[in-house]
Each structure stands twice: as structure tokens, then as C-alpha cells.
Short mmCIF file of C-alpha atoms and ligand atoms in Angstrom, two decimals:
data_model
loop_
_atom_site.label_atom_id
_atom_site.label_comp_id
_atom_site.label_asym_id
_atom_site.label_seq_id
_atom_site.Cartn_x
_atom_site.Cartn_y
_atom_site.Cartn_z
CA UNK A 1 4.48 4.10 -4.82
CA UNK A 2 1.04 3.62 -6.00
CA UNK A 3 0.51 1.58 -9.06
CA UNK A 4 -2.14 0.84 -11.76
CA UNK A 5 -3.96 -0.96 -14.31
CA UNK A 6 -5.42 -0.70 -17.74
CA UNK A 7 -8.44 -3.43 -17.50
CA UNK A 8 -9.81 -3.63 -21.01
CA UNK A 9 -13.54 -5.89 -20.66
CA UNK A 10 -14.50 -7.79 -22.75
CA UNK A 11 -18.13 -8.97 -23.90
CA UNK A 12 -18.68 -12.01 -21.70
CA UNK A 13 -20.71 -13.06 -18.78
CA UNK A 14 -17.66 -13.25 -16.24
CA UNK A 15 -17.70 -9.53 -17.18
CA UNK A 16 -19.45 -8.95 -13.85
CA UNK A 17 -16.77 -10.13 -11.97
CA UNK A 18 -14.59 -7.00 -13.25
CA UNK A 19 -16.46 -4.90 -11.34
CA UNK A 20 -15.01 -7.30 -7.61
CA UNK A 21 -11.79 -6.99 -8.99
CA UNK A 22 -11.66 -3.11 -9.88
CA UNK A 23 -13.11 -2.86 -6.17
CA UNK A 24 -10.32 -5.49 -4.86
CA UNK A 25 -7.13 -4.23 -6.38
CA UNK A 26 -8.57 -0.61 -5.42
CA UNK A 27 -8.01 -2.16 -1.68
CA UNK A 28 -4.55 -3.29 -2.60
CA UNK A 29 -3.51 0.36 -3.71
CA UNK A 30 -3.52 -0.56 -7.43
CA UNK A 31 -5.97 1.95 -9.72
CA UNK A 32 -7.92 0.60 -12.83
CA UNK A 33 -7.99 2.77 -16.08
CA UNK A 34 -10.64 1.08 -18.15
CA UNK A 35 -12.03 0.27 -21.54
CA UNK A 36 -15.08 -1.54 -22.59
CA UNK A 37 -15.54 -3.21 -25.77
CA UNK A 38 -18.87 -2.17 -27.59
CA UNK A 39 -19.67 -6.37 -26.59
CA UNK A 40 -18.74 -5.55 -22.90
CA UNK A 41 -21.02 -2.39 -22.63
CA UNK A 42 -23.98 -5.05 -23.10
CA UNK A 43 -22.91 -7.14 -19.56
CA UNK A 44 -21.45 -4.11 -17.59
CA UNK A 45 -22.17 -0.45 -17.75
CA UNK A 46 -19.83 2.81 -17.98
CA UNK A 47 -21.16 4.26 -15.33
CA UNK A 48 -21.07 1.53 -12.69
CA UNK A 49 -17.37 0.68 -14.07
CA UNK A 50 -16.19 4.02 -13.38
CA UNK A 51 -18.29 5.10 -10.26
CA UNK A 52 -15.93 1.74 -9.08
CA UNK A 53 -12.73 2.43 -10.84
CA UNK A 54 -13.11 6.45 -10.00
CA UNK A 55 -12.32 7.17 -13.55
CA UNK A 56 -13.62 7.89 -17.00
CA UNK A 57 -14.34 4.55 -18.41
CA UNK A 58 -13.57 4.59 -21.82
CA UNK A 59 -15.59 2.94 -24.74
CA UNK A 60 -14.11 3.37 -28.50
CA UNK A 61 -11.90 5.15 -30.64
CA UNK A 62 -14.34 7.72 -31.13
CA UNK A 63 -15.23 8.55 -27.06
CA UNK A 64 -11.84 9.82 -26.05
CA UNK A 65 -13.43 13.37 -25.37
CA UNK A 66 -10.85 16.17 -25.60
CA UNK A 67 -7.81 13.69 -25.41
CA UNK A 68 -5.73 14.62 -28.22
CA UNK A 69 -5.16 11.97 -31.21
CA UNK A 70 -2.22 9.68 -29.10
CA UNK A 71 -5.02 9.77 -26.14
CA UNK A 72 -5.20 5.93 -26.89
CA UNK A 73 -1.58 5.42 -26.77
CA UNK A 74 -1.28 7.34 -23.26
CA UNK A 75 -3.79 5.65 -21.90
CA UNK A 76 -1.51 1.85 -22.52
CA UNK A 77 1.19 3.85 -21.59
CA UNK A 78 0.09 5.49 -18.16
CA UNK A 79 -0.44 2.19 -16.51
CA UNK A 80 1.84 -0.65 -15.27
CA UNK A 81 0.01 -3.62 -16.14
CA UNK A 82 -2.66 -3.95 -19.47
CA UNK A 83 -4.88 -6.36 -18.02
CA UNK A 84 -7.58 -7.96 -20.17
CA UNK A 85 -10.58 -9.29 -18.90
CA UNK A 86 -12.81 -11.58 -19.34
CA UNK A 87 -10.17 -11.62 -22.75
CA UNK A 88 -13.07 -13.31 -24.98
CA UNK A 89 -12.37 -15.59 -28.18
CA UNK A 90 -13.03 -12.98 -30.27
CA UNK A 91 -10.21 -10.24 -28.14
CA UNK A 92 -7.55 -13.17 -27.58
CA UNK A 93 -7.90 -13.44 -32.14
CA UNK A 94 -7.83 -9.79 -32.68
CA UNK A 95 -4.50 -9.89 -30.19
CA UNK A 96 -3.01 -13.08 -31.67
CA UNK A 97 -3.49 -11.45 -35.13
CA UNK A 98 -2.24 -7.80 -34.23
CA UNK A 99 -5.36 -5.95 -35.38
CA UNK A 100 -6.30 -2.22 -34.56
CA UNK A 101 -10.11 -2.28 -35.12
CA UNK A 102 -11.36 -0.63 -31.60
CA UNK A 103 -9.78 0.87 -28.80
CA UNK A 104 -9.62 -2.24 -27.03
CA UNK A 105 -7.28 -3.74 -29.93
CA UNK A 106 -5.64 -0.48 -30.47
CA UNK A 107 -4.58 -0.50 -27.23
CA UNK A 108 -3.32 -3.97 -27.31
CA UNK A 109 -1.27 -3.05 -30.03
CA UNK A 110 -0.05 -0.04 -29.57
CA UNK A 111 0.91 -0.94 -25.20
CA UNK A 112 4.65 -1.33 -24.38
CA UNK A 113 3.41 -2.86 -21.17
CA UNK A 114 2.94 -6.55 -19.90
CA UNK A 115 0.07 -7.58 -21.13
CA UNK A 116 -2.11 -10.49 -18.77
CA UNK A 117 -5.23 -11.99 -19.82
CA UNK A 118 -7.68 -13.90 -18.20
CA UNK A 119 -9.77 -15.56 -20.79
CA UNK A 120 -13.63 -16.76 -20.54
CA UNK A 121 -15.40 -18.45 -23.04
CA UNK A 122 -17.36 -21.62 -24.18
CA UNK A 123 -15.01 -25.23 -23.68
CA UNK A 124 -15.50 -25.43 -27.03
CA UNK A 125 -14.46 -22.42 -28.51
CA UNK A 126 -11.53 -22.75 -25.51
CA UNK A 127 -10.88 -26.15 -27.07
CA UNK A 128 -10.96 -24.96 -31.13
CA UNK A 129 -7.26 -25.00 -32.80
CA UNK A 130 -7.86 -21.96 -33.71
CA UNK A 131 -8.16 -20.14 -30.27
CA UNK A 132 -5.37 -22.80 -28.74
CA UNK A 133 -3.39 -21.40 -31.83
CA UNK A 134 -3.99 -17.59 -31.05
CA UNK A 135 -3.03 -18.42 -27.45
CA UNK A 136 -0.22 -20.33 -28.27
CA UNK A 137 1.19 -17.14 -30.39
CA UNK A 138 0.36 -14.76 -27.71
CA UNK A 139 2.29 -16.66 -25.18
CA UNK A 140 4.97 -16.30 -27.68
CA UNK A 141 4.52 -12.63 -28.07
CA UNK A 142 5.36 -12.90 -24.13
CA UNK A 143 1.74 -12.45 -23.00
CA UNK A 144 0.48 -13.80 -19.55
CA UNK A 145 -2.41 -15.62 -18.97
CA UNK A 146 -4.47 -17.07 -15.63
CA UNK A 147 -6.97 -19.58 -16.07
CA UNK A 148 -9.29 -20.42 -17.53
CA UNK A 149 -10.67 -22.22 -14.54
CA UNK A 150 -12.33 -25.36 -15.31
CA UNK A 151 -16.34 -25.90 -13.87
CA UNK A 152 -20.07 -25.68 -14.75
CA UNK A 153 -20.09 -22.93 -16.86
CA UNK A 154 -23.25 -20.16 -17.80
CA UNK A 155 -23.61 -21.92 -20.80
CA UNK A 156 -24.49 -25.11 -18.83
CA UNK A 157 -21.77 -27.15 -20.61
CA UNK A 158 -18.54 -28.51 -17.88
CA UNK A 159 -14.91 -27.89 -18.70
CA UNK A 160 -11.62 -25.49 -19.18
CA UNK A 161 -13.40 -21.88 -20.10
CA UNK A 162 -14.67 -19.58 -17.15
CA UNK A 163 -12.63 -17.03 -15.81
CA UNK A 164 -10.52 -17.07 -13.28
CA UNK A 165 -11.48 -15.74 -9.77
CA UNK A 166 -11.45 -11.76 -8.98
CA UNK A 167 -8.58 -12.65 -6.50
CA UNK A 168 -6.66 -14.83 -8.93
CA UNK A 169 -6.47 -12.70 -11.06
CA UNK A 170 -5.49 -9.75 -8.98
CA UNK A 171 -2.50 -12.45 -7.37
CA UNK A 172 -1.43 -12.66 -10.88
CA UNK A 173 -1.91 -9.04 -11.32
CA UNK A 174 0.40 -8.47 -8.16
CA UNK A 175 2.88 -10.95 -8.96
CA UNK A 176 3.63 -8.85 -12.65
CA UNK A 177 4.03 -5.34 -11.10
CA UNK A 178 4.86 -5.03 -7.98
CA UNK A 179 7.97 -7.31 -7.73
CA UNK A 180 9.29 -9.95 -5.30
CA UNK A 181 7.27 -10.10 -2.36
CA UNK A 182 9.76 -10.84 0.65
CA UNK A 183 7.18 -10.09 2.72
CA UNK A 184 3.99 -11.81 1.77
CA UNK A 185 2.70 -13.29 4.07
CA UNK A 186 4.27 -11.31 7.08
CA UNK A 187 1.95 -8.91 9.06
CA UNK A 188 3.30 -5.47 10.28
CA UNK A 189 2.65 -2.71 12.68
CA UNK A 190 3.97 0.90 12.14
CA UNK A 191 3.06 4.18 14.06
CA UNK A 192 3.67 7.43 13.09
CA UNK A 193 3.19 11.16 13.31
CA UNK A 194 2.89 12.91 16.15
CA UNK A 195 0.32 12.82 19.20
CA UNK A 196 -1.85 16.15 20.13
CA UNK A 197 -2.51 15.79 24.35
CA UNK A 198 -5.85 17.92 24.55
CA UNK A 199 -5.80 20.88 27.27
CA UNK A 200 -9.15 22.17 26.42
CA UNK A 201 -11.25 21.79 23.55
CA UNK A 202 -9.06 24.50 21.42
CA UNK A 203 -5.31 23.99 22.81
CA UNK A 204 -3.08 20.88 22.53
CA UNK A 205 0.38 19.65 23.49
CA UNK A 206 2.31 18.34 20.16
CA UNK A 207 5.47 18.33 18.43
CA UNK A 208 7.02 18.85 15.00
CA UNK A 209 6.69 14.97 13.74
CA UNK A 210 5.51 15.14 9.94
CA UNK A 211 5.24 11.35 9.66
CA UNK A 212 6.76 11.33 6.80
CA UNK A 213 9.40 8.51 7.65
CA UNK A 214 6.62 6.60 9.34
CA UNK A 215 4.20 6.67 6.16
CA UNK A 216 7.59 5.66 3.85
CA UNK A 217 8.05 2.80 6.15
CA UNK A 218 4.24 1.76 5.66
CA UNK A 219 4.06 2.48 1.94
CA UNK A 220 7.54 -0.08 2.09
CA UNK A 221 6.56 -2.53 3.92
CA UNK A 222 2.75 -2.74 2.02
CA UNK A 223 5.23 -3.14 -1.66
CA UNK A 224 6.86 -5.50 -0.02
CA UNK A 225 3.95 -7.77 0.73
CA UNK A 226 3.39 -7.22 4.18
CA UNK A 227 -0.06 -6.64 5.75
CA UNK A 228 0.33 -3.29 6.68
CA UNK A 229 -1.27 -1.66 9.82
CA UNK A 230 -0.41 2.05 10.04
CA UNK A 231 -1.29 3.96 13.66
CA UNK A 232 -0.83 7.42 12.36
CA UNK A 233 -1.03 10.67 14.81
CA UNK A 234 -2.44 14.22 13.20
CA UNK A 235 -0.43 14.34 10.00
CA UNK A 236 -0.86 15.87 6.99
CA UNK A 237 0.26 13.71 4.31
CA UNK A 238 -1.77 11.46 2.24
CA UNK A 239 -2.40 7.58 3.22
CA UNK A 240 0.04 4.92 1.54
CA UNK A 241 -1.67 2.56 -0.72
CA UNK A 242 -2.45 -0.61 0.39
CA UNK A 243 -2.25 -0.08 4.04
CA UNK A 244 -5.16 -0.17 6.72
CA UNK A 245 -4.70 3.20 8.49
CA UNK A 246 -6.34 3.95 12.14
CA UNK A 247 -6.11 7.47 12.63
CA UNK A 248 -5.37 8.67 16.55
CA UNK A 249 -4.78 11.96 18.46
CA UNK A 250 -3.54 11.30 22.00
CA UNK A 251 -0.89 8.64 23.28
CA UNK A 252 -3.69 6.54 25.15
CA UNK A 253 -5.22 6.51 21.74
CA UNK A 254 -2.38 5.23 20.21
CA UNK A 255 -1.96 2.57 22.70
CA UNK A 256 -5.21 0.99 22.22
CA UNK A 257 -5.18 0.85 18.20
CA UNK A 258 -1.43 -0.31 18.80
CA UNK A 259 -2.54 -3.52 21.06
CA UNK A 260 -5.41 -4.06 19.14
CA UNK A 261 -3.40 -4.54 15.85
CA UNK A 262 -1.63 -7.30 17.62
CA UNK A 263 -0.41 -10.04 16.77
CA UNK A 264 1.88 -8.88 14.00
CA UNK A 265 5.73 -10.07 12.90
CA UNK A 266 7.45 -7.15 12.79
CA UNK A 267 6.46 -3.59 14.21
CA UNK A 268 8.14 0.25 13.61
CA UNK A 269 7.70 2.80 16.05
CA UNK A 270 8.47 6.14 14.00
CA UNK A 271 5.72 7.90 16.01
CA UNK A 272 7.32 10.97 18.36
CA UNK A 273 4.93 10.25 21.09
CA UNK A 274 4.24 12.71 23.52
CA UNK A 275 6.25 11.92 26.54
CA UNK A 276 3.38 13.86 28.92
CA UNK A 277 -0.13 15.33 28.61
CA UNK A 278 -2.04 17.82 30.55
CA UNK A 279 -3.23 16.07 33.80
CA UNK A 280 -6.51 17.68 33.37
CA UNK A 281 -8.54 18.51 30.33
CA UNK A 282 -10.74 21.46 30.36
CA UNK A 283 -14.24 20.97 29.08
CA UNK A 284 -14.30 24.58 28.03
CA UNK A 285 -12.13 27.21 26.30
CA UNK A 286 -9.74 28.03 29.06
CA UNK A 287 -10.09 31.61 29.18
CA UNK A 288 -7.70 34.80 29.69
CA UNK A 289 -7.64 36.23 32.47
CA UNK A 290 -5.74 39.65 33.91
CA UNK A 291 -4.21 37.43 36.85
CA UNK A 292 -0.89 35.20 36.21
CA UNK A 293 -0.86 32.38 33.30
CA UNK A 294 -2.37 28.88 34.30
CA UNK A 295 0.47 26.45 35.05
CA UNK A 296 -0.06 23.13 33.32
CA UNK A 297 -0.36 19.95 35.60
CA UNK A 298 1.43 17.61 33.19
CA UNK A 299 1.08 13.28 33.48
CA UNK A 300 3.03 10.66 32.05
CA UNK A 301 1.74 9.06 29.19
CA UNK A 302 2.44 5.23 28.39
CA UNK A 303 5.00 4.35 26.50
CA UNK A 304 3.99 2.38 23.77
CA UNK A 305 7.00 0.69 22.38
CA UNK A 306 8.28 -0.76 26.10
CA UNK A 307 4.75 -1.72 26.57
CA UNK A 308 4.20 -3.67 23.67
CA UNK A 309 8.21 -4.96 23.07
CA UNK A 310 6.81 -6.73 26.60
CA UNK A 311 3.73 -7.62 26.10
CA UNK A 312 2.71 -11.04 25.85
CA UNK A 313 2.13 -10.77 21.98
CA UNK A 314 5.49 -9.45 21.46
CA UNK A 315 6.33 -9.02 17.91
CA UNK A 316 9.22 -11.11 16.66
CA UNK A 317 10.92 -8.24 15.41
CA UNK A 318 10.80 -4.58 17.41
CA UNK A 319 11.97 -1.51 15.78
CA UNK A 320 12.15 2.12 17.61
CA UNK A 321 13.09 5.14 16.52
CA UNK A 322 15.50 7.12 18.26
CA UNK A 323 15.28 11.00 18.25
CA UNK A 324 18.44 12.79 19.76
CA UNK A 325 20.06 15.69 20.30
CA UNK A 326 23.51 14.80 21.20
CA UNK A 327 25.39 11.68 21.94
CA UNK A 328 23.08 10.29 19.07
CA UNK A 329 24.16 6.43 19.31
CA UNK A 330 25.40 6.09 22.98
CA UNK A 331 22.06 7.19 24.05
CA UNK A 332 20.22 5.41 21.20
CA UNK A 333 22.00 2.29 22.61
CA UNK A 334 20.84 2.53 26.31
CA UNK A 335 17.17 3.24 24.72
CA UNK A 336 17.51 0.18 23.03
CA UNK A 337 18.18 -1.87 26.01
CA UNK A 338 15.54 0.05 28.31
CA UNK A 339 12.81 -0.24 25.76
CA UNK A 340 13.82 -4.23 25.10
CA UNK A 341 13.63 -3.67 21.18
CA UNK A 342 15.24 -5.26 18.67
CA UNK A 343 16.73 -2.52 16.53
CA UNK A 344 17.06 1.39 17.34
CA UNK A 345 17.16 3.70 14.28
CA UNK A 346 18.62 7.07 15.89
CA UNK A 347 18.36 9.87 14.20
CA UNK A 348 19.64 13.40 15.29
CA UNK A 349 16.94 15.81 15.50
CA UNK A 350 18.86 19.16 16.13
CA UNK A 351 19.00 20.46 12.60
CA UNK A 352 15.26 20.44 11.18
CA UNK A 353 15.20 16.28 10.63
CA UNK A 354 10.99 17.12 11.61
CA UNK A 355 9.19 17.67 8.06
CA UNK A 356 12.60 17.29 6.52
CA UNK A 357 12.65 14.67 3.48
CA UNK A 358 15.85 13.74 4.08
CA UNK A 359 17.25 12.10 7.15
CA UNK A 360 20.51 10.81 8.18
CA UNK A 361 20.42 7.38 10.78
CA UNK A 362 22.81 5.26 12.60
CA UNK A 363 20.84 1.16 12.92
CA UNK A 364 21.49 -0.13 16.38
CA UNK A 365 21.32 -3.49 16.30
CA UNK A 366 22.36 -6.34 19.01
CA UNK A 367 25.39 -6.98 16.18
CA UNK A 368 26.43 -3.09 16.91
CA UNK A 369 25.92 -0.19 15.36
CA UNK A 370 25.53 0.95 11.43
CA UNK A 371 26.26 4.14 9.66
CA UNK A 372 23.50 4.73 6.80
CA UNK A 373 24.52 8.02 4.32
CA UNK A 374 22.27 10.75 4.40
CA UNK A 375 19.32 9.59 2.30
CA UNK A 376 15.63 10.68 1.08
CA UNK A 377 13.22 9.23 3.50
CA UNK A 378 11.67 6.57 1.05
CA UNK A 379 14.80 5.26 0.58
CA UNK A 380 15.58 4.53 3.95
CA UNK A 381 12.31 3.06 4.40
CA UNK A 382 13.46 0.51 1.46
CA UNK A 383 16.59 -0.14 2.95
CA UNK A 384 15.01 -0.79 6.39
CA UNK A 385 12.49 -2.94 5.18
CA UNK A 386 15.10 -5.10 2.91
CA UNK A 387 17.01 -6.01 6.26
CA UNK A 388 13.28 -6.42 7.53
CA UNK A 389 12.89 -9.15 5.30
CA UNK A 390 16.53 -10.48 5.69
CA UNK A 391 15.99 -10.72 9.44
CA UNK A 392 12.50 -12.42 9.02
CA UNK A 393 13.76 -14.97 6.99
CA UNK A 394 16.91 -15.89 8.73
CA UNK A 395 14.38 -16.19 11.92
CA UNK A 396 11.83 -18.52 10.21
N1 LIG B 401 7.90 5.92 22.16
C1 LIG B 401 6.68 5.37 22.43
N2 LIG B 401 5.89 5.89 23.40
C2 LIG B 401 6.29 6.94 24.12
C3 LIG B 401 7.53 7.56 23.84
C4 LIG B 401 8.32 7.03 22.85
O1 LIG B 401 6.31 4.38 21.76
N3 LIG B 401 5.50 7.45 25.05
C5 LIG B 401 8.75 5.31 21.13
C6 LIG B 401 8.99 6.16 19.89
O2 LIG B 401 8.03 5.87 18.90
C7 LIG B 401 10.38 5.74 19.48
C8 LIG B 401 11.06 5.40 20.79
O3 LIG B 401 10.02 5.15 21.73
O4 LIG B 401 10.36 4.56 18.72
C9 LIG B 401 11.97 6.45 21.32
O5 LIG B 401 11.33 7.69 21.34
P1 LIG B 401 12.11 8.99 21.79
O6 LIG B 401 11.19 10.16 21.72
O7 LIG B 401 13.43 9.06 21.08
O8 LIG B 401 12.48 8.63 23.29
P2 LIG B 401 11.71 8.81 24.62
O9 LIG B 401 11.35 7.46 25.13
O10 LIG B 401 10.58 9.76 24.49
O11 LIG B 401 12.87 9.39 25.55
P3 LIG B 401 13.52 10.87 25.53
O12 LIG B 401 12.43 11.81 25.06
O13 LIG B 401 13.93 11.07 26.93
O14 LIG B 401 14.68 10.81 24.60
#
């Protein structure tokens, strides 16, 4: 669940520092839409705001290109967040006073989003009645503000006027769209996907793992605050927002990126691991021949959830999956004893659960065992990271 911003700049000096923050939420899975005010153009250019922001960085009234007429409008509307910055004396007036003279004001006006601004200017003009007035109405108006910071400023005068930090403003930023945050704070560990065990350098051993319930689980835990680490076999789906991903083929892989993610809190094994892998790899195409079929030498690999629910760094909370064919929780309950984890999440694999979006789970838990309705994958994921959180803080 990716969000985004509309970051309108304003003409100022702390203008630069829109360019750290575009780059900073970007990291954080939150996309900027811009717009420049004709004074901002002078301190920052188009080109380097949206080579950053990855998008068309808009100007005035007059530069929105084949958008139709309400191009404006859509652009307030597409976003989660209208984010103004550095919101100058001049922008916070035009605001307070509901005018429509430029695209930046337009915008203002015509958003039905939370609007946050992070004003810069001169102590003085910081200080006038007039601005404290415009702020004072804004607030009013239900507007959000962070700083402004007080310190030396460009202008080589000392007080309340220079713009809050890139990362304040981005905490502020966070705090307004994307909810509580039970798990700020809280690092996690998930794999997912399958693992491909090489045989030469054209075959592989695999399975039918999509990672989709792994990369929900990410994408849940990242919303939810948590530093997300995501181990992620051969998939095909698209990276979750906000999460560091270290791509793997082969269990061993998988292993190492695992251990060296450690220490985290809490960590979800959705990956379907490859249980064995060809004991030797071919350094050439293994080729056909007219006597019998080569017989594959197959070796154990590690298994990464025992390993690491005992290892010395051992997460406070361990969560496996559990995919079964029949006697789904009995044997989902003996795994969860052999594998010393936490939690089991069994799932019954027989009728196309792999690639499905759907999935159906029984929680295994040292409490017992939970029936969860046949859901969409995401909203397991939320569910699973709620009593994440729940756990977490009843531990700390
Ligand atoms: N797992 C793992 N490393 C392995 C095998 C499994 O980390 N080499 C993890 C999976 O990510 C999952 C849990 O162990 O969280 C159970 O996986 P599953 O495939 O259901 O069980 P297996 O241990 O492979 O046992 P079996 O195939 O006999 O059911």
C-alpha cells in the first residue's frame, strides 16, 4: 500500500532541502508529486526536482501539458498528504486568505487532503502579527505545521524561522498518513518466495511459491512501522515499499542474508524452501544423451527457521509457515515444536493455495490453535501483523 505526496516549494533558501526529503520519503515508500512556485524555480530547478521525485514537476496554471482543465484539482486529489515546503510568508498569506492566484494556491484551495506545512522565513517576518495571524487561521482551518526550527539563519539574523529538518518533516509527514505505528521502532525479518537449487547452469530444482503472502507480510509489517528486511527467493512480483529487499536463489543463499539481517524482534518465514538440492552442480549444460536419464544425487539443505529460532540471536518472536497436505494442524503442531518457533501459520496446500490470492490458515500458537476465514492474502498479512504488535507489546 504505497502512498504519496503533493510537495508544493516554495521560493526560499531551505528550498534545497526539498530535494533530501523527496529522496528520503522515496526510501520510506512514499512518492512526491510536485509543484514549484515561479519564486521556487529561482532556488531549485524542474529538472533536478523531478529527475528526484521521478515525475513531471509541475510549475503554473499554464504548464499542465495535455492535462485536461481539472488537471490541477487531480493532482491535490491523487495524493494522500499536500505537503508545503519551505511554506514561505508570502504561501502561508495566500493560504490563510484562500486565494487562487497560481497553481501552488490553486491547489491549496481546491485539495480535500491534510494539508502540512513547514514554514521558513526571516524571525521577523515569522514574528509579524500578520503572519502569526495567517498561521493562527490556518491552524484553525485544521492545517498542520512542523517547525519552524529556531537557529542562525541564511539571513545571518538568530531565532524561530528556518525550516525544519528533511527528516522532521518526513516524521511529521509519516505520522499524518500512514496511521498508528505499533511497530515503530521494532525491526523485522521476513523470507519469502521460493528457492531455485542449480543442477547446471540451465536447470533448477524449485517449487510453485509466488511469494505473494511473504511480500503482504513485508508490505504489513513496513505500514506498521517496522524496519522491514525482506529475503525474497525468484519471484515475480514487485518489491513492497519501504522495505530493504536482498534478493537470493538457493537455500544456502538464503541462510546467509537471513543471519546477516540479525538481530531483529520479530521474524516470518513464508519462504517454501527447498527441502534438498542437487549434490552436484554441473558447470556445463548437462547434455542428452541416447543412454538412460541421469539420476539426481540430491543433499539436504539447512533449514533456516530451526537454525535461526536457535541461534544465539534468536528473535523474540518466531513465526513459520506451515504448508500441508493433510492433517493440516496436527502436523503444523509437531512442526511447531521441532522447529522451536513461536507461532505456526498452516496452511493447506492441496488445492492451488501457490500463486493463489486467497488463502485459508489455522495460527498455532503455544495458547492452541486458531481458525482464520478464508481471506485475501493482504488481509491476513494485517491481521498477522496486528497480533504481531499485540504480542510485542505485551512482551516489552
Ligand atoms: N523452512 C525453512 N528452511 C527449510 C525448510 C523450511 O526455513 N529448509 C521453513 C519454512 O519457511 C516454513 C517452515 O519452515 O516457515 C515449514 O516449512 P514446510 O515446507 O511446511 O516444512 P518442512 O520443514 O519443509 O517439512 P515438510 O516438507 O516435511 O512438511
Amino acid at each position: 500500500m504505497s502512498k504519496s505526496i503533493l510537495l508544493i516549494i516554495g521560493g526560499g533558501i531551505a528550498a534545497y532541502k526539498c530535494l533530501d526529503l523527496i529522496r528520503r520519503a522515496k526510501e520510506r515508500g512514499i512518492d512526491s508529486r510536485t509543484i514549484i512556485t515561479k519564486a521556487g524555480t529561482e532556488f531549485v530547478t524542474p529538472l533536478t526536482v523531478s529527475a528526484l521525485s521521478g515525475h513531471k514537476a509541475h510549475t503554473d496554471m499554464f504548464d499542465l501539458g495535455s492535462e485536461t482543465e481539472m488537471g490541477h484539482i487531480q493532482l491535490t486529489r491523487m495524493v494522500d498528504l499536500v505537503v508545503v515546503a519551505p511554506a514561505t510568508a508570502n504561501l502561508i498569506a495566500q493560504a490563510a486568505g484562500g486565494l487562487a492566484s497560481d497553481l501552488a494556491s490553486t491547489s491549496l484551495l481546491a485539495t480535500d487532503k491534510p494539508v502540512l506545512m513547514a514554514p521558513a522565513m526571516n524571525v521577523r517576518m515569522w514574528n509579524h502579527p500578520a503572519t502569526q495571524r495567517n498561521v493562527a487561521r490556518l491552524k484553525a482551518d485544521g492545517v498542520h505545521f512542523v517547525g519552524p526550527n529556531e537557529g542562525a539563519m541564511a539571513c545571518n539574523e538568530y531565532g524561530p524561522g528556518r525550516m525544519a529538518e528533511p527528516l522532521e518533516i518526513l516524521a511529521a509527514i509519516e505520522a499524518l498518513i500512514l496511521g498508528p505505528q505499533p511497530l515503530k521502532g521494532v525491526h523485522a525479518l521476513v523470507t519469502a518466495g521460493p528457492t531455485h537449487e542449480p543442477l547446471d547452469p540451465v536447470r533448477f530444482l524449485g517449487n510453485r511459491s509466488s511469494g505473494k503472502q511473504g511480500y503482504a507480510i513485508a508490505a504489513a509489517l513496513a505500514a506498521a512501522g517496522a524496519e522491514t528486511t525482506l529475503v525474497s527467493g525468484p519471484v515475480a512480483i514487485a518489491p513492497p515499499a519501504g522495505v530493504k529487499l536482498i534478493k537470493v536463489e538457493t537455500a544456502h543463499e538464503m541462510l546467509a542474508a537471513t543471519e546477516s539481517a540479525l538481530p531483529v524482534d520479530v521474524a516470518v518465514f513464508t519462504a517454501a524452501v527447498a527441502d534438498w538440492r542437487p549434490e552436484e552442480i554441473a558447470s556445463g549444460k548437462i547434455k542428452k544423451t541416447s543412454g538412460p536419464p541421469p539420476s539426481i544425487k540430491l543433499a539436504t539443505n539447512p533449514d533456516i527457521l530451526a537454525s535461526i529460532a536457535r541461534a544465539k540471536l534468536r528473535p523474540r518472536l518466531v513465526i513459520g509457515f506451515a504448508a500441508e497436505t493433510e492433517n493440516v494442524v496436527v502436523q503444523a503442531v509437531q512442526k511447531r515444536s521441532k522447529k522451536n518457533c513461536d507461532w505456526i501459520v498452516a496452511n493447506d496446500v492441496s488445492h492451488g493455495v501457490f500463486g493463489a490470492d486467497r488463502n485459508k490458515v489455522h495460527v498455532i500458537s503455544a495458547d492452541g490453535s486458531e481458525e482464520w476465514p478464508e481471506m485475501d492474502k493482504h488481509d491476513i498479512a494485517n491481521r498477522l501483523v496486528a497480533r504481531i504488535a499485540k504480542a510485542l507489546e505485551t512482551a516489552a
